[in-house]
């Protein structure tokens, strides 16, 4: 799963940070839940979650983007722990 938006702006308005959280983290989570709940993931299966090193290294000009990638990482790390026993393998690709 990979898609997202990034802004380059120090002290981004809350609306822009919220937009990046919605698209970059919650959108991926929502898509995964839809596929999982509708039984569209055959098991065993593997999900590759593309995040960014900015999930771990904040950039003052991309605070919203960095925060959204950190949230994405934590959401899918939790899903990996919860669903691994069911045969859903979730890996992170960090370019």
Short mmCIF file of N, CA and C in Angstrom, two decimals:
data_model
loop_
_atom_site.label_atom_id
_atom_site.label_comp_id
_atom_site.label_asym_id
_atom_site.label_seq_id
_atom_site.Cartn_x
_atom_site.Cartn_y
_atom_site.Cartn_z
N UNK A 1 0.84 -1.16 0.00
CA UNK A 1 0.00 0.00 0.00
C UNK A 1 0.89 1.23 0.00
N UNK A 2 0.68 2.08 -0.96
CA UNK A 2 1.45 3.31 -0.98
C UNK A 2 0.71 4.34 -1.81
N UNK A 3 0.54 5.45 -1.25
CA UNK A 3 0.02 6.64 -1.90
C UNK A 3 0.05 7.71 -0.84
N UNK A 4 0.17 8.91 -1.23
CA UNK A 4 0.18 9.93 -0.21
C UNK A 4 0.38 11.31 -0.76
N UNK A 5 0.32 12.25 0.15
CA UNK A 5 0.57 13.64 -0.18
C UNK A 5 1.57 14.19 0.81
N UNK A 6 2.35 15.13 0.36
CA UNK A 6 3.33 15.78 1.23
C UNK A 6 3.32 17.27 0.94
N UNK A 7 3.50 18.02 1.97
CA UNK A 7 3.59 19.47 1.85
C UNK A 7 4.94 19.91 2.40
N UNK A 8 5.48 20.96 1.86
CA UNK A 8 6.72 21.53 2.39
C UNK A 8 6.40 22.90 2.95
N UNK A 9 6.17 22.92 4.24
CA UNK A 9 5.80 24.18 4.87
C UNK A 9 6.03 24.05 6.37
N UNK A 10 6.80 24.96 6.93
CA UNK A 10 6.98 24.99 8.37
C UNK A 10 5.73 25.57 9.02
N UNK A 11 5.33 25.02 10.13
CA UNK A 11 4.13 25.43 10.86
C UNK A 11 2.89 25.35 9.97
N UNK A 12 2.66 24.15 9.46
CA UNK A 12 1.50 23.92 8.61
C UNK A 12 0.20 24.16 9.37
N UNK A 13 -0.81 24.68 8.71
CA UNK A 13 -2.11 24.81 9.36
C UNK A 13 -2.66 23.43 9.73
N UNK A 14 -3.45 23.37 10.76
CA UNK A 14 -4.02 22.11 11.24
C UNK A 14 -4.76 21.38 10.13
N UNK A 15 -5.45 22.11 9.28
CA UNK A 15 -6.23 21.47 8.21
C UNK A 15 -5.33 20.69 7.26
N UNK A 16 -4.15 21.21 6.97
CA UNK A 16 -3.23 20.51 6.06
C UNK A 16 -2.62 19.28 6.73
N UNK A 17 -2.33 19.39 8.01
CA UNK A 17 -1.82 18.23 8.75
C UNK A 17 -2.91 17.15 8.79
N UNK A 18 -4.13 17.54 9.08
CA UNK A 18 -5.24 16.59 9.13
C UNK A 18 -5.44 15.91 7.77
N UNK A 19 -5.31 16.66 6.70
CA UNK A 19 -5.46 16.10 5.36
C UNK A 19 -4.39 15.03 5.10
N UNK A 20 -3.16 15.31 5.51
CA UNK A 20 -2.09 14.35 5.31
C UNK A 20 -2.28 13.10 6.18
N UNK A 21 -2.76 13.29 7.40
CA UNK A 21 -3.07 12.14 8.24
C UNK A 21 -4.16 11.29 7.61
N UNK A 22 -5.19 11.93 7.09
CA UNK A 22 -6.30 11.21 6.47
C UNK A 22 -5.84 10.41 5.26
N UNK A 23 -5.11 11.05 4.36
CA UNK A 23 -4.71 10.39 3.12
C UNK A 23 -3.59 9.38 3.36
N UNK A 24 -2.54 9.79 4.06
CA UNK A 24 -1.34 8.97 4.17
C UNK A 24 -1.44 7.84 5.17
N UNK A 25 -2.24 7.97 6.19
CA UNK A 25 -2.32 6.93 7.22
C UNK A 25 -3.71 6.31 7.29
N UNK A 26 -4.70 7.12 7.51
CA UNK A 26 -6.05 6.58 7.72
C UNK A 26 -6.64 6.01 6.44
N UNK A 27 -6.29 6.56 5.30
CA UNK A 27 -6.77 6.01 4.03
C UNK A 27 -6.26 4.60 3.81
N UNK A 28 -5.00 4.35 4.11
CA UNK A 28 -4.44 3.00 3.97
C UNK A 28 -5.09 2.04 4.96
N UNK A 29 -5.29 2.51 6.16
CA UNK A 29 -5.92 1.69 7.20
C UNK A 29 -7.36 1.35 6.79
N UNK A 30 -8.08 2.34 6.30
CA UNK A 30 -9.46 2.13 5.87
C UNK A 30 -9.54 1.12 4.73
N UNK A 31 -8.65 1.22 3.76
CA UNK A 31 -8.62 0.27 2.65
C UNK A 31 -8.32 -1.14 3.16
N UNK A 32 -7.34 -1.26 4.03
CA UNK A 32 -7.01 -2.57 4.58
C UNK A 32 -8.21 -3.17 5.31
N UNK A 33 -8.88 -2.39 6.17
CA UNK A 33 -10.03 -2.89 6.90
C UNK A 33 -11.14 -3.35 5.95
N UNK A 34 -11.37 -2.61 4.89
CA UNK A 34 -12.38 -2.99 3.92
C UNK A 34 -12.03 -4.34 3.29
N UNK A 35 -10.81 -4.50 2.85
CA UNK A 35 -10.39 -5.76 2.24
C UNK A 35 -10.49 -6.91 3.22
N UNK A 36 -10.07 -6.67 4.45
CA UNK A 36 -10.08 -7.71 5.48
C UNK A 36 -11.51 -8.10 5.86
N UNK A 37 -12.33 -7.12 6.17
CA UNK A 37 -13.70 -7.40 6.62
C UNK A 37 -14.58 -8.01 5.55
N UNK A 38 -14.31 -7.68 4.29
CA UNK A 38 -15.09 -8.24 3.19
C UNK A 38 -14.56 -9.60 2.74
N UNK A 39 -13.51 -10.08 3.40
CA UNK A 39 -12.95 -11.39 3.06
C UNK A 39 -12.21 -11.40 1.73
N UNK A 40 -11.70 -10.26 1.32
CA UNK A 40 -11.01 -10.17 0.04
C UNK A 40 -9.52 -10.46 0.12
N UNK A 41 -9.03 -10.74 1.33
CA UNK A 41 -7.64 -11.16 1.50
C UNK A 41 -7.62 -12.67 1.65
N UNK A 42 -7.00 -13.36 0.70
CA UNK A 42 -6.89 -14.80 0.86
C UNK A 42 -5.79 -15.07 1.88
N UNK A 43 -5.97 -16.10 2.66
CA UNK A 43 -5.00 -16.39 3.71
C UNK A 43 -4.34 -17.72 3.44
N UNK A 44 -3.05 -17.82 3.55
CA UNK A 44 -2.17 -16.76 4.00
C UNK A 44 -1.97 -15.69 2.92
N UNK A 45 -1.64 -14.49 3.37
CA UNK A 45 -1.39 -13.40 2.44
C UNK A 45 -0.31 -12.50 3.00
N UNK A 46 0.22 -11.68 2.13
CA UNK A 46 1.26 -10.73 2.52
C UNK A 46 0.86 -9.33 2.07
N UNK A 47 0.97 -8.39 2.97
CA UNK A 47 0.69 -6.99 2.68
C UNK A 47 2.01 -6.23 2.83
N UNK A 48 2.36 -5.48 1.82
CA UNK A 48 3.58 -4.66 1.89
C UNK A 48 3.13 -3.22 2.07
N UNK A 49 3.51 -2.65 3.18
CA UNK A 49 3.14 -1.30 3.56
C UNK A 49 4.35 -0.40 3.32
N UNK A 50 4.25 0.51 2.37
CA UNK A 50 5.36 1.41 2.06
C UNK A 50 5.23 2.66 2.93
N UNK A 51 6.20 2.82 3.81
CA UNK A 51 6.22 4.04 4.62
C UNK A 51 7.46 4.82 4.22
N UNK A 52 7.99 5.60 5.09
CA UNK A 52 9.13 6.45 4.76
C UNK A 52 10.02 6.57 5.99
N UNK A 53 11.29 6.82 5.75
CA UNK A 53 12.19 7.02 6.89
C UNK A 53 11.77 8.23 7.71
N UNK A 54 10.95 9.09 7.13
CA UNK A 54 10.47 10.25 7.88
C UNK A 54 9.55 9.85 9.02
N UNK A 55 9.10 8.59 9.03
CA UNK A 55 8.33 8.10 10.18
C UNK A 55 9.20 8.08 11.43
N UNK A 56 10.52 8.06 11.23
CA UNK A 56 11.47 7.96 12.34
C UNK A 56 12.38 9.17 12.46
N UNK A 57 12.41 10.02 11.43
CA UNK A 57 13.28 11.20 11.41
C UNK A 57 12.45 12.42 11.01
N UNK A 58 12.06 13.20 11.95
CA UNK A 58 11.20 14.33 11.65
C UNK A 58 11.92 15.39 10.83
N UNK A 59 11.17 16.04 9.96
CA UNK A 59 11.67 17.12 9.13
C UNK A 59 10.81 18.35 9.44
N UNK A 60 11.41 19.44 9.90
CA UNK A 60 10.61 20.60 10.30
C UNK A 60 9.80 21.22 9.16
N UNK A 61 10.14 20.92 7.93
CA UNK A 61 9.37 21.44 6.79
C UNK A 61 8.29 20.46 6.33
N UNK A 62 8.19 19.30 6.98
CA UNK A 62 7.19 18.30 6.60
C UNK A 62 6.61 17.64 7.85
N UNK A 63 6.19 18.44 8.80
CA UNK A 63 5.70 17.89 10.06
C UNK A 63 4.48 17.01 9.87
N UNK A 64 3.54 17.44 9.06
CA UNK A 64 2.34 16.64 8.81
C UNK A 64 2.65 15.32 8.13
N UNK A 65 3.52 15.37 7.14
CA UNK A 65 3.90 14.15 6.42
C UNK A 65 4.60 13.18 7.35
N UNK A 66 5.55 13.67 8.13
CA UNK A 66 6.29 12.81 9.06
C UNK A 66 5.34 12.18 10.08
N UNK A 67 4.44 12.97 10.61
CA UNK A 67 3.49 12.45 11.59
C UNK A 67 2.59 11.39 10.95
N UNK A 68 2.15 11.64 9.71
CA UNK A 68 1.26 10.68 9.06
C UNK A 68 1.97 9.35 8.80
N UNK A 69 3.23 9.40 8.45
CA UNK A 69 3.98 8.16 8.21
C UNK A 69 4.25 7.41 9.51
N UNK A 70 4.45 8.13 10.60
CA UNK A 70 4.61 7.48 11.90
C UNK A 70 3.32 6.80 12.33
N UNK A 71 2.19 7.46 12.11
CA UNK A 71 0.89 6.86 12.43
C UNK A 71 0.66 5.63 11.57
N UNK A 72 0.96 5.72 10.29
CA UNK A 72 0.80 4.58 9.39
C UNK A 72 1.64 3.40 9.89
N UNK A 73 2.87 3.66 10.26
CA UNK A 73 3.76 2.60 10.76
C UNK A 73 3.17 1.94 12.00
N UNK A 74 2.68 2.72 12.94
CA UNK A 74 2.13 2.15 14.18
C UNK A 74 0.83 1.39 13.93
N UNK A 75 -0.05 1.90 13.10
CA UNK A 75 -1.29 1.19 12.79
C UNK A 75 -1.00 -0.19 12.21
N UNK A 76 -0.11 -0.24 11.23
CA UNK A 76 0.16 -1.51 10.57
C UNK A 76 1.05 -2.43 11.39
N UNK A 77 1.85 -1.88 12.28
CA UNK A 77 2.61 -2.73 13.22
C UNK A 77 1.64 -3.44 14.15
N UNK A 78 0.65 -2.72 14.62
CA UNK A 78 -0.37 -3.33 15.48
C UNK A 78 -1.18 -4.38 14.74
N UNK A 79 -1.56 -4.09 13.50
CA UNK A 79 -2.28 -5.07 12.70
C UNK A 79 -1.44 -6.32 12.47
N UNK A 80 -0.15 -6.14 12.23
CA UNK A 80 0.74 -7.29 12.02
C UNK A 80 0.73 -8.21 13.23
N UNK A 81 0.79 -7.64 14.42
CA UNK A 81 0.76 -8.44 15.64
C UNK A 81 -0.59 -9.12 15.83
N UNK A 82 -1.64 -8.40 15.55
CA UNK A 82 -2.99 -8.93 15.78
C UNK A 82 -3.39 -10.00 14.77
N UNK A 83 -2.94 -9.87 13.53
CA UNK A 83 -3.44 -10.76 12.48
C UNK A 83 -2.43 -11.79 12.00
N UNK A 84 -1.22 -11.73 12.51
CA UNK A 84 -0.19 -12.68 12.10
C UNK A 84 -0.61 -14.13 12.33
N UNK A 85 -1.30 -14.38 13.43
CA UNK A 85 -1.74 -15.75 13.75
C UNK A 85 -2.77 -16.26 12.74
N UNK A 86 -3.44 -15.33 12.05
CA UNK A 86 -4.44 -15.72 11.06
C UNK A 86 -3.84 -15.91 9.67
N UNK A 87 -2.55 -15.70 9.54
CA UNK A 87 -1.90 -15.86 8.25
C UNK A 87 -1.79 -14.58 7.44
N UNK A 88 -2.01 -13.44 8.09
CA UNK A 88 -1.86 -12.15 7.40
C UNK A 88 -0.50 -11.58 7.80
N UNK A 89 0.44 -11.63 6.86
CA UNK A 89 1.78 -11.13 7.11
C UNK A 89 1.85 -9.69 6.60
N UNK A 90 2.26 -8.79 7.47
CA UNK A 90 2.36 -7.37 7.09
C UNK A 90 3.81 -6.95 7.28
N UNK A 91 4.41 -6.48 6.20
CA UNK A 91 5.79 -6.00 6.22
C UNK A 91 5.81 -4.52 5.86
N UNK A 92 6.84 -3.85 6.34
CA UNK A 92 7.04 -2.44 6.03
C UNK A 92 8.22 -2.31 5.08
N UNK A 93 8.04 -1.54 4.05
CA UNK A 93 9.12 -1.17 3.14
C UNK A 93 9.42 0.28 3.44
N UNK A 94 10.68 0.56 3.77
CA UNK A 94 11.07 1.91 4.18
C UNK A 94 12.14 2.44 3.23
N UNK A 95 11.71 3.09 2.13
CA UNK A 95 12.70 3.62 1.18
C UNK A 95 13.40 4.86 1.71
#
